[in-house]
C-alpha positions as a Markdown table, in Angstrom:
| # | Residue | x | y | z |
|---|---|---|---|---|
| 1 | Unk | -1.7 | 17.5 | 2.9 |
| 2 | Unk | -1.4 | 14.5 | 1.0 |
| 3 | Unk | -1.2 | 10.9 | 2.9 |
| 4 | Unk | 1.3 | 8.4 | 1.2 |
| 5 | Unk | 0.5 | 4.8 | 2.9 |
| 6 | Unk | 3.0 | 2.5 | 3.6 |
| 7 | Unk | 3.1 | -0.3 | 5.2 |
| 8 | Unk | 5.7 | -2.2 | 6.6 |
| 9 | Unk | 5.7 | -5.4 | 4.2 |
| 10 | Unk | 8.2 | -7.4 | 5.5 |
| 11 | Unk | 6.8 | -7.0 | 9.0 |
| 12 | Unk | 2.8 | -7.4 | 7.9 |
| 13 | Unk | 4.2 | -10.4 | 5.3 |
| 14 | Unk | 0.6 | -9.4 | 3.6 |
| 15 | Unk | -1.8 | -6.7 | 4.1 |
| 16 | Unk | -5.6 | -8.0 | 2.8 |
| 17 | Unk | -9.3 | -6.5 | 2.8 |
| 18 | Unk | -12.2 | -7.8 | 1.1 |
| 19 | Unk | -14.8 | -5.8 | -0.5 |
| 20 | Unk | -14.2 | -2.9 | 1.7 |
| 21 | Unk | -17.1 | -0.3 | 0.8 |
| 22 | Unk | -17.1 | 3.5 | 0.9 |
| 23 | Unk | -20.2 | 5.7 | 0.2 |
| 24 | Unk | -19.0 | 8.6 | 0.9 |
| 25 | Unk | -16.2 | 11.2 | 0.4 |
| 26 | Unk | -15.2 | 11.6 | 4.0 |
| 27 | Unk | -14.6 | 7.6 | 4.0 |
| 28 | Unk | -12.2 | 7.2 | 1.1 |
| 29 | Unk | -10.0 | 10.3 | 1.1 |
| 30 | Unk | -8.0 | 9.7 | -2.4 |
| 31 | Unk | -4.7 | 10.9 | -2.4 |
| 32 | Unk | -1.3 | 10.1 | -4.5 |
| 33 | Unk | 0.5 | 7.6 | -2.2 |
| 34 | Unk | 2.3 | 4.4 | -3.0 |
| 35 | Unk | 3.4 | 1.0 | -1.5 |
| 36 | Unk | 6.6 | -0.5 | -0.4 |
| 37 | Unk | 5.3 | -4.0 | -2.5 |
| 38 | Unk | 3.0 | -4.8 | -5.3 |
| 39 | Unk | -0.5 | -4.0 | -4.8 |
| 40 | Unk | -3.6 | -5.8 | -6.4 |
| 41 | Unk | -6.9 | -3.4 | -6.4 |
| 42 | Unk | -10.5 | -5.6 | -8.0 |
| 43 | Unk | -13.2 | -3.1 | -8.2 |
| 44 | Unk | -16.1 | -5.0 | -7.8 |
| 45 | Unk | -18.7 | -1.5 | -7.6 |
| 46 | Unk | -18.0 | 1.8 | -8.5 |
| 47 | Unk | -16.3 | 4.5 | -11.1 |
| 48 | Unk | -13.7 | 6.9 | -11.1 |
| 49 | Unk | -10.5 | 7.9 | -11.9 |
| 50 | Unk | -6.8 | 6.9 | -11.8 |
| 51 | Unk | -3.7 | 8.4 | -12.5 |
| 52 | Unk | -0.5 | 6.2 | -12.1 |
| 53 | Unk | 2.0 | 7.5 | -14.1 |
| 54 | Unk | 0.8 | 10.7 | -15.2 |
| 55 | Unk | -1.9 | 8.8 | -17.2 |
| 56 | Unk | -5.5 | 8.5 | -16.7 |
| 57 | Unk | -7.4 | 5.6 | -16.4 |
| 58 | Unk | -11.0 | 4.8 | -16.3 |
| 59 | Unk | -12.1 | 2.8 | -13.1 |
| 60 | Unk | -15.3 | 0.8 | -13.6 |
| 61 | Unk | -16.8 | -2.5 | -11.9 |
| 62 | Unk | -15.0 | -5.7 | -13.1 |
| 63 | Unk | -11.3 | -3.9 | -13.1 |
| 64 | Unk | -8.3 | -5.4 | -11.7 |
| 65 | Unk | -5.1 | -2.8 | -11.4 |
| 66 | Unk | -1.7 | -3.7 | -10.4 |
| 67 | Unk | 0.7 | -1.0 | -8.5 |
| 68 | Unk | 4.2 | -1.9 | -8.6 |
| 69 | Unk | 6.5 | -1.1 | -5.6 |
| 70 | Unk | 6.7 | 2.6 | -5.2 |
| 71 | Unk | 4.9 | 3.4 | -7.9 |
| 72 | Unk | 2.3 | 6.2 | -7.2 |
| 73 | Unk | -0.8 | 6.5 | -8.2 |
| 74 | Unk | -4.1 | 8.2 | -7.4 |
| 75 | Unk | -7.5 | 7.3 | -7.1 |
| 76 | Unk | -10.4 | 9.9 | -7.5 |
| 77 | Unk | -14.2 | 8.0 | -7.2 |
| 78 | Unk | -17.4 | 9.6 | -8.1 |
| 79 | Unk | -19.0 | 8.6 | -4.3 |
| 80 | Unk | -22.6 | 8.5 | -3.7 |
| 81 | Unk | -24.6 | 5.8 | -1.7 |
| 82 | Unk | -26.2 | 4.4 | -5.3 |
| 83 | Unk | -23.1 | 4.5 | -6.5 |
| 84 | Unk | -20.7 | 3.0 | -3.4 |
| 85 | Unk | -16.5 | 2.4 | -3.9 |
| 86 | Unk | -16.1 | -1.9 | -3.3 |
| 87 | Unk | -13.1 | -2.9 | -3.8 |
| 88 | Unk | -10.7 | -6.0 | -2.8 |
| 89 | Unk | -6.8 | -5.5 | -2.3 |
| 90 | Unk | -4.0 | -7.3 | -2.0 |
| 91 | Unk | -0.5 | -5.8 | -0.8 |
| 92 | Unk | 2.9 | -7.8 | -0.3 |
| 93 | Unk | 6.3 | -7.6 | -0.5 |
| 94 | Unk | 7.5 | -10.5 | -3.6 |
| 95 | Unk | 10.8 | -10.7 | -2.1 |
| 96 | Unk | 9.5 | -12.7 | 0.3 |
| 97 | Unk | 7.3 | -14.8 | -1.2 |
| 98 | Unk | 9.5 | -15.6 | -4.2 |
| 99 | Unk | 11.1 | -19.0 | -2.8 |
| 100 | Unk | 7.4 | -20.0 | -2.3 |
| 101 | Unk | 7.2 | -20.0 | -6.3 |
| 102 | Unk | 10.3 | -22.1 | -7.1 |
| 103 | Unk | 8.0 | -24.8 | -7.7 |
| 104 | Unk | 5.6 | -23.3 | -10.2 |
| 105 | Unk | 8.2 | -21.5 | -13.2 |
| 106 | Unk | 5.5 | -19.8 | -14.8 |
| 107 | Unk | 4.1 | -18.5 | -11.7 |
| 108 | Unk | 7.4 | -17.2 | -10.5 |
| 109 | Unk | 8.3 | -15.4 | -14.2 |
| 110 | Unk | 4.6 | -13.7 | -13.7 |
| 111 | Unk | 5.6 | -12.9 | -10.2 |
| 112 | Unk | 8.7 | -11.3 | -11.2 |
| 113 | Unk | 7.5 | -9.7 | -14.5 |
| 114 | Unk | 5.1 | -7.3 | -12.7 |
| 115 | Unk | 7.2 | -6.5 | -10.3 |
| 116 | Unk | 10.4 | -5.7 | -12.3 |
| 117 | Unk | 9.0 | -5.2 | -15.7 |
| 118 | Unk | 7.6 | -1.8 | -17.4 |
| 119 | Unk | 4.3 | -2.9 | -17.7 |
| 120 | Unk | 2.2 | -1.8 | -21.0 |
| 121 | Unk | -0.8 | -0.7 | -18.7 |
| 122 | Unk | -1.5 | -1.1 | -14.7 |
| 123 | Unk | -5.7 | -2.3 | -15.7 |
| 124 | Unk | -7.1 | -5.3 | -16.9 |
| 125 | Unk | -11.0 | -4.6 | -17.5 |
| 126 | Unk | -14.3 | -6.3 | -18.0 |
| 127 | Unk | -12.9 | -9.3 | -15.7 |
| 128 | Unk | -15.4 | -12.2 | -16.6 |
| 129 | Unk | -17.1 | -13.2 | -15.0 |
| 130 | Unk | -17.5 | -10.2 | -13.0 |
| 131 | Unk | -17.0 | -11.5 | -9.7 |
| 132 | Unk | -13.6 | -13.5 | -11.2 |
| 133 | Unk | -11.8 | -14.8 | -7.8 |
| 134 | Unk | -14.6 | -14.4 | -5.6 |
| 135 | Unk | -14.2 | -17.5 | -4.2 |
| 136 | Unk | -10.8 | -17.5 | -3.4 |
| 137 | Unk | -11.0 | -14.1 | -1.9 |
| 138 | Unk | -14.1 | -15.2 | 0.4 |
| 139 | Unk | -12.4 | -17.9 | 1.2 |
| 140 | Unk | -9.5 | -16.3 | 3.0 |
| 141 | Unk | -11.1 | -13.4 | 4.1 |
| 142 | Unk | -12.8 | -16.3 | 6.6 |
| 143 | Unk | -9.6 | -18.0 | 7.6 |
| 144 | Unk | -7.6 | -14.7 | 8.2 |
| 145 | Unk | -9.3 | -14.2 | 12.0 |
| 146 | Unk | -8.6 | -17.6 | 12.6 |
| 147 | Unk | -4.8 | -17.6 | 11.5 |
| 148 | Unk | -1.7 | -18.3 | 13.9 |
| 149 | Unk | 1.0 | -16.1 | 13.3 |
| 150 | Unk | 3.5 | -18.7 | 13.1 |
| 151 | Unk | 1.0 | -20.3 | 10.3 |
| 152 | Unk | 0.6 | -16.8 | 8.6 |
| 153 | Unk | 3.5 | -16.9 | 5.7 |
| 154 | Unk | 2.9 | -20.6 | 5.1 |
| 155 | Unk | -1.2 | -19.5 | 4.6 |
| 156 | Unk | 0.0 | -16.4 | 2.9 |
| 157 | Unk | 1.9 | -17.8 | 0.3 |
| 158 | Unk | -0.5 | -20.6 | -0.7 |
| 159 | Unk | -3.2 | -17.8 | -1.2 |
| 160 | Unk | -0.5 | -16.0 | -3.1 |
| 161 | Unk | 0.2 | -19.3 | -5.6 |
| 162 | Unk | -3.6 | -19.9 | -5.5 |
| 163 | Unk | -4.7 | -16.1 | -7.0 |
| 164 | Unk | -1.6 | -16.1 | -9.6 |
| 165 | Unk | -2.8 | -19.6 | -11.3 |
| 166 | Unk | -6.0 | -17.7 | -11.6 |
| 167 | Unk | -4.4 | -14.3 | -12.5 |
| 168 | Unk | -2.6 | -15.9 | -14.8 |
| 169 | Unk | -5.4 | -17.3 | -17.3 |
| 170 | Unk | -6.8 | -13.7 | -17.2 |
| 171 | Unk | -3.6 | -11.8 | -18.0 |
| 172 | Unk | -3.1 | -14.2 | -20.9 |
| 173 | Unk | -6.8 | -13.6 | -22.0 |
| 174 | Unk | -6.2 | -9.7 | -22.3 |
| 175 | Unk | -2.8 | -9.7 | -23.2 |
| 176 | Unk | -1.5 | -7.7 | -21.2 |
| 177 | Unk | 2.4 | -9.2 | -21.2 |
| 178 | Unk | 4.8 | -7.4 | -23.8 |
| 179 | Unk | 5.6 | -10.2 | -26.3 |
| 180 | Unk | 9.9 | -10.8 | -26.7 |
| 181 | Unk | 11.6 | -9.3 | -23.7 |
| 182 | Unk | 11.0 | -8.1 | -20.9 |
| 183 | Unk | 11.7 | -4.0 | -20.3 |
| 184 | Unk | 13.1 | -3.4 | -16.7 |
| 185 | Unk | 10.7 | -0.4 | -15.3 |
| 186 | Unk | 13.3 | 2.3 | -14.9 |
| 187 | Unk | 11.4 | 3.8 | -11.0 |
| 188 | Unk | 10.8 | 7.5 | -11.3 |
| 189 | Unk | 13.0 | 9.8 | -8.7 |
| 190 | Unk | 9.6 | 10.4 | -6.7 |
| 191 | Unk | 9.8 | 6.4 | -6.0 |
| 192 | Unk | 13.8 | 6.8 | -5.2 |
| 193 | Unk | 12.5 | 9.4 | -2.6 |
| 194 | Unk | 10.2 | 7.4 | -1.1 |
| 195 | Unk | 12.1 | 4.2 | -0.8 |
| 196 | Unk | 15.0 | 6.5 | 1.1 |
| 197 | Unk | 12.7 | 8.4 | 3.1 |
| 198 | Unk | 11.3 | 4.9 | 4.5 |
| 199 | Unk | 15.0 | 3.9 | 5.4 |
| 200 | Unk | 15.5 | 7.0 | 7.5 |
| 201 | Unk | 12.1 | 8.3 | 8.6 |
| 202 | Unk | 13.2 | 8.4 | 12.2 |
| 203 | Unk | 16.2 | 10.0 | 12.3 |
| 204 | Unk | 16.6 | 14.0 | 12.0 |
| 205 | Unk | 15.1 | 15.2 | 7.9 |
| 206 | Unk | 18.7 | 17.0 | 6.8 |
| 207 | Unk | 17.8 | 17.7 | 3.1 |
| 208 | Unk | 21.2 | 18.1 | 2.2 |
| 209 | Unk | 22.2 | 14.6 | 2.8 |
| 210 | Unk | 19.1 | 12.8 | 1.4 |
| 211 | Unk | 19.8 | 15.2 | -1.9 |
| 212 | Unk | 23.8 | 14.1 | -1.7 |
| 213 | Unk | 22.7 | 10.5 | -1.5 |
| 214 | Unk | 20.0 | 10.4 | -4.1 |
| 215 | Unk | 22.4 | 12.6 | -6.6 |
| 216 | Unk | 19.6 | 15.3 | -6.5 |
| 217 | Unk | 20.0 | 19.2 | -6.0 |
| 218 | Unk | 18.0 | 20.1 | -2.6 |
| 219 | Unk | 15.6 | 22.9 | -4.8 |
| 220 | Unk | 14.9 | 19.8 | -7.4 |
| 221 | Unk | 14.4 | 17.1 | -4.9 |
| 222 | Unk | 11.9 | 19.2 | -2.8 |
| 223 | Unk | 10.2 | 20.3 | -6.2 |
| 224 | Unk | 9.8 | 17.0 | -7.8 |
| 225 | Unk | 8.4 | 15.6 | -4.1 |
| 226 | Unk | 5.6 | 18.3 | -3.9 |
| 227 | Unk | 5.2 | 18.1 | -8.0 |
| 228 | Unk | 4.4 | 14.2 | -7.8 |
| 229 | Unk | 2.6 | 13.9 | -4.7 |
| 230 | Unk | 1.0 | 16.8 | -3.5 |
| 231 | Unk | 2.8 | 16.8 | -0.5 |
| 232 | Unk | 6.0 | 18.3 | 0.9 |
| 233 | Unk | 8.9 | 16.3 | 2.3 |
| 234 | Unk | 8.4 | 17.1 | 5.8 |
| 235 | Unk | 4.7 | 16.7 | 5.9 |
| 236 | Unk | 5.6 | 12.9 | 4.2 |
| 237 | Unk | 8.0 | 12.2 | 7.3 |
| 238 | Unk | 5.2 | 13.3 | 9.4 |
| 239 | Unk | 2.4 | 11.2 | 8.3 |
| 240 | Unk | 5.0 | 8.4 | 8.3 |
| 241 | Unk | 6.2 | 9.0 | 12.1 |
| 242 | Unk | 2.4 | 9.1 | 12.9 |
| 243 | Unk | 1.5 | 6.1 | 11.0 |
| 244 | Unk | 4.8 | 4.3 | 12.7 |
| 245 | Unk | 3.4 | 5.8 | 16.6 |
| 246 | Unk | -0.1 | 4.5 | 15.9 |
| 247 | Unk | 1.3 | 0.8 | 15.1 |
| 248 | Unk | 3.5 | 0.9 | 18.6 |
| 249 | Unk | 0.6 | 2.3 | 20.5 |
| 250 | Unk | -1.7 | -0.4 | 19.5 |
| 251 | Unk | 0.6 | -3.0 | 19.5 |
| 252 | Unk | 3.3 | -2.7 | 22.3 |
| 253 | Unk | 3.2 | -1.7 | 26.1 |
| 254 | Unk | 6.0 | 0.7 | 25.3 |
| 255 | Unk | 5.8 | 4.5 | 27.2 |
| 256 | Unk | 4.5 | 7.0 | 24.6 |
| 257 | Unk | 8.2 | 8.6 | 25.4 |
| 258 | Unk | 9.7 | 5.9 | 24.4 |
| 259 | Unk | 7.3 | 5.5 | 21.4 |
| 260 | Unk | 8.2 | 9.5 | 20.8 |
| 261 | Unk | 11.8 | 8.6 | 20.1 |
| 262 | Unk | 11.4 | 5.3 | 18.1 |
| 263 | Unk | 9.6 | 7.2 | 15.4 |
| 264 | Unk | 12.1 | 10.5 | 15.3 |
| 265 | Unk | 10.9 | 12.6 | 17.4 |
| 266 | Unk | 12.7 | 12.2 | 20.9 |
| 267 | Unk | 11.2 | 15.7 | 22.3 |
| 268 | Unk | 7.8 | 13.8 | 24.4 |
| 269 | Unk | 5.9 | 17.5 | 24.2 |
| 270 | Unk | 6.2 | 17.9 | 21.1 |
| 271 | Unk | 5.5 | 14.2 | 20.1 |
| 272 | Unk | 2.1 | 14.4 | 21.8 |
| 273 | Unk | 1.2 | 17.9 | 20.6 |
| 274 | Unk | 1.9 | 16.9 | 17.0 |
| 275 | Unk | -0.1 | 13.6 | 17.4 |
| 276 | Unk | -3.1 | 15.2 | 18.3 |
| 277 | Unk | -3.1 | 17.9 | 15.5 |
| 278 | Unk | -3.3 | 15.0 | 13.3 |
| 279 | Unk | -5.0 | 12.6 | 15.1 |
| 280 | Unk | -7.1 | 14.4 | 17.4 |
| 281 | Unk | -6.4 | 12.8 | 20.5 |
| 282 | Unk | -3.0 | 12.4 | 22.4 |
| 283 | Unk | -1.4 | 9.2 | 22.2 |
| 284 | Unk | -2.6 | 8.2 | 25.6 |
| 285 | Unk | -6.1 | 8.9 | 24.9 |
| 286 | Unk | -5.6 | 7.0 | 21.5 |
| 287 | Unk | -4.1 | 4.0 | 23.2 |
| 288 | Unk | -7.2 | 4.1 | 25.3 |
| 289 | Unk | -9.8 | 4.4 | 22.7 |
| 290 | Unk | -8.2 | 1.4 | 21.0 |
| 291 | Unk | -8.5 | -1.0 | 23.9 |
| 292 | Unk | -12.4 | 0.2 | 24.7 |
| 293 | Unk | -13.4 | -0.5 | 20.9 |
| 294 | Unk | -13.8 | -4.5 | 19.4 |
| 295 | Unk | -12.4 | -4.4 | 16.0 |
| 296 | Unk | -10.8 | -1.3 | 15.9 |
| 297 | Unk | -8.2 | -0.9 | 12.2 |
| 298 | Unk | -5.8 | 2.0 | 12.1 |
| 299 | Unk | -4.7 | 1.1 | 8.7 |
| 300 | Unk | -5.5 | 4.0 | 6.3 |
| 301 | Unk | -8.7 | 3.4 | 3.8 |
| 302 | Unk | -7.4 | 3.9 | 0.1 |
């Protein structure tokens, strides 16, 4: 089954990891998935492959890759411990960051362009020097542990303004804006699925009304799902409601009952049975193993 991630955005404000590593294959389990905001991948080590689009693309050390909102795309590395995955990323939703940019027009028009615009290519390579925004991404990789939640957008956003005056000498250097103007990206139906399915992931999966609403037959919206992703509908809404249960159990006191019917699935048996098929533990046993283990992440490793 394929695993689409996505994070809540507007809840999370900004999801960040620097120079995460993966040696091996049963650490970075690459799968089609997308994002509810734009996403900024660095490749600092490594090589591979990525499809966005139904193009390929090299990955190499010294890349930087963009994925707008939605947009899926697909990472296969060639994994070895000489040859480890590091990589930095950057996910947020702009919507919220936009008034933060008022200030700065260019910024903002860059902000805007790659996350409205057809973009000629999702890479930028050979990033020079290699380690370009090292600094800055060192820097708040430090002050994130250390960060007040009622200081977090304020923190965010500066980082945010910070990386795009950098980013925006380097997309210059490699041209990588279409000159005249700007193309709206017209999102593929796969992306339309996605953003409904993240609307009304915990109610009851009637095909026939997400097909009505979307303007899709029910035959081609379950065909083009499985086509682009790799994954059926309902094994989507799964991995979702599961994704959703983990976040509550770690995060709240709340009953796993109550937890149950939050995410869609009101029927406690069959909420814990279907948690542990994909997690391998119930939810209480989960919840447990969470509060035993310092420094424990539940957010999926792409």
């Amino acid at each position: 089954m394929s695993y689409i991630a996505h994070l809540d955005l507007n809840e999370l404000k900004l999801y960040f990891a620097y120079q995460r590593k993966s040696t091996e294959i049963e650490q970075f389990q690459g799968t089609f998935h997308a994002h509810q905001g734009i996403e900024i991948l660095i490749v600092h080590e490594g090589k591979g492959t990525l499809i966005v689009d139904q193009k390929s693309y090299e990955v190499t050390s010294g890349m930087l890759c963009i994925f707008q909102p939605y947009q899926l795309h697909h990472i296969q590395m060639d994994l070895s411990r000489e040859t480890p995955f590091v990589r930095s990323i950057i996910q947020f939703e702009p919507s919220l960051y936009e008034s933060y940019f008022e200030k700065w027009p260019s910024l903002l028009a860059l902000l805007r362009h790659i996350h409205t615009s057809k973009l000629s290519s999702p890479c930028l390579y050979d990033l020079k020097p290699p380690m370009q925004f090292h600094s800055l991404l060192q820097s708040m990789d430090h002050r994130i542990p250390a960060l007040n939640q009622k200081d977090a957008l304020e923190e965010y956003s500066l980082f945010l303004i910070a990386f795009f005056r950098d980013f925006k000498s380097v997309w210059e250097q490699k041209s990588m804006g279409q000159s005249g103007i700007s193309i709206t990206r017209k999102p593929h139906q796969a992306e339309r699925i996605l953003a409904w399915l993240e609307g009304h992931y915990t109610e009851a999966l009637r095909l026939e009304r997400m097909a009505g609403e979307l303007h899709l037959s029910p035959h081609h919206l379950s065909h083009l799902f499985k086509e682009c992703t790799g994954s059926s509908i309902s094994d989507y809404v799964i991995a979702r409601r599961m994704q959703q249960a983990v976040k509550l159990l770690i995060s709240t006191d709340q009953s796993v009952a109550y937890i149950g019917e939050a995410v869609g699935m009101p029927n406690c048996s069959f909420f814990c049975k279907t948690f542990k098929k994909k997690m391998g533990v119930t939810p209480h046993q989960y919840r447990k193993q969470w509060q035993t283990q310092s420094g424990f992440t539940t957010t999926p490793d792409f």
